[in-house]
Short mmCIF file of C-alpha atoms in Angstrom, two decimals:
data_model
loop_
_atom_site.label_atom_id
_atom_site.label_comp_id
_atom_site.label_asym_id
_atom_site.label_seq_id
_atom_site.Cartn_x
_atom_site.Cartn_y
_atom_site.Cartn_z
CA MET P 1 0.00 0.00 0.00
CA LEU P 2 1.48 3.33 -1.05
CA LEU P 3 0.26 5.49 1.84
CA THR P 4 2.09 6.78 4.88
CA GLN P 5 0.87 5.89 8.34
CA TYR P 6 -0.03 9.55 8.82
CA GLN P 7 -2.23 9.49 5.70
CA ILE P 8 -3.97 6.28 6.82
CA THR P 9 -4.58 7.67 10.31
CA THR P 10 -5.90 10.94 8.86
CA PHE P 11 -8.28 9.17 6.47
CA LYS P 12 -9.65 6.98 9.28
CA ARG P 13 -10.04 9.87 11.73
CA VAL P 14 -11.67 12.25 9.27
CA GLY P 15 -13.76 9.44 7.78
CA GLU P 16 -15.23 8.59 11.18
CA GLU P 17 -15.77 12.29 11.93
CA VAL P 18 -17.62 12.95 8.66
CA PHE P 19 -19.23 9.63 7.72
CA GLY P 20 -19.74 8.16 11.20
CA PRO P 21 -18.26 5.20 13.09
CA ASP P 22 -19.99 2.57 10.94
CA ALA P 23 -18.53 3.79 7.65
CA GLN P 24 -15.55 1.97 6.16
CA LEU P 25 -12.97 3.43 3.77
CA TYR P 26 -11.44 1.24 1.07
CA LEU P 27 -8.33 2.14 -0.89
CA PHE P 28 -8.27 1.03 -4.53
CA GLY P 29 -6.42 1.86 -7.72
CA SER P 30 -2.71 2.37 -8.22
CA ARG P 31 -1.95 3.04 -4.54
CA VAL P 32 -2.84 -0.55 -3.63
CA ASP P 33 -0.08 -2.00 -5.83
CA GLU P 34 3.35 -1.29 -4.34
CA ARG P 35 5.00 -2.15 -7.67
CA ARG P 36 3.36 0.88 -9.29
CA ALA P 37 4.46 4.49 -8.93
CA GLY P 38 1.38 5.63 -7.03
CA GLY P 39 -0.72 8.47 -8.37
CA ASP P 40 -3.91 9.90 -7.00
CA ILE P 41 -5.51 8.36 -3.94
CA ASP P 42 -8.73 6.51 -4.73
CA LEU P 43 -11.06 5.90 -1.78
CA TYR P 44 -14.43 4.18 -1.63
CA VAL P 45 -16.79 4.72 1.32
CA VAL P 46 -19.16 1.96 2.49
CA GLY P 47 -21.77 2.27 5.22
CA PHE P 48 -22.83 5.86 4.64
CA ASP P 49 -26.25 5.49 3.07
CA ARG P 50 -27.78 8.94 2.85
CA PRO P 51 -29.64 10.93 0.22
CA THR P 52 -27.42 12.10 -2.64
CA GLU P 53 -27.24 15.70 -1.44
CA GLN P 54 -25.99 14.62 2.00
CA GLN P 55 -23.44 12.28 0.40
CA ILE P 56 -22.06 15.12 -1.73
CA GLU P 57 -21.87 17.48 1.25
CA ALA P 58 -20.11 14.82 3.33
CA LYS P 59 -17.64 14.09 0.54
CA LEU P 60 -16.77 17.78 0.25
CA ARG P 61 -16.31 18.07 4.04
CA PHE P 62 -14.11 14.95 4.02
CA LEU P 63 -11.92 16.25 1.17
CA SER P 64 -11.60 19.69 2.79
CA LYS P 65 -10.56 18.28 6.16
CA VAL P 66 -8.12 15.77 4.62
CA LYS P 67 -6.50 18.40 2.41
CA LEU P 68 -6.02 20.68 5.43
CA SER P 69 -4.18 17.82 7.16
CA ILE P 70 -2.12 16.26 4.37
CA GLY P 71 -2.13 18.87 1.60
CA ASP P 72 -3.25 18.92 -2.02
CA GLN P 73 -1.44 15.75 -3.03
CA LEU P 74 -4.75 14.00 -3.65
CA ILE P 75 -5.34 15.92 -6.86
CA ASP P 76 -4.70 13.74 -9.90
CA GLN P 77 -1.65 15.30 -11.56
CA GLN P 78 -2.35 13.37 -14.77
CA ALA P 79 -5.53 15.34 -15.39
CA GLU P 80 -3.70 18.25 -17.02
CA GLN P 81 -1.64 15.97 -19.23
CA THR P 82 -4.20 13.38 -20.24
CA GLY P 83 -7.54 15.09 -19.66
CA VAL P 84 -9.92 15.91 -22.48
CA LEU P 85 -11.66 19.28 -22.49
CA LEU P 86 -15.43 18.98 -22.42
#
């Protein structure tokens, strides 16, 4: 797993704060495979069944709190290079 202990602890703490104690965070994507270079951090939340508007608000709160703790490194740097303008 390509995360520091600080990142893991932060995700768990903020996840419980925002999504509640029953929610679980799963890491997936390139950060799971230690043979890969890493990249953006892909998280999936389970156990937070709310209406869509509440889910969006919670996701924004989670991202804000995490970025204040660990910085903007979550932003996918490939987006500028490989993204397609809509």
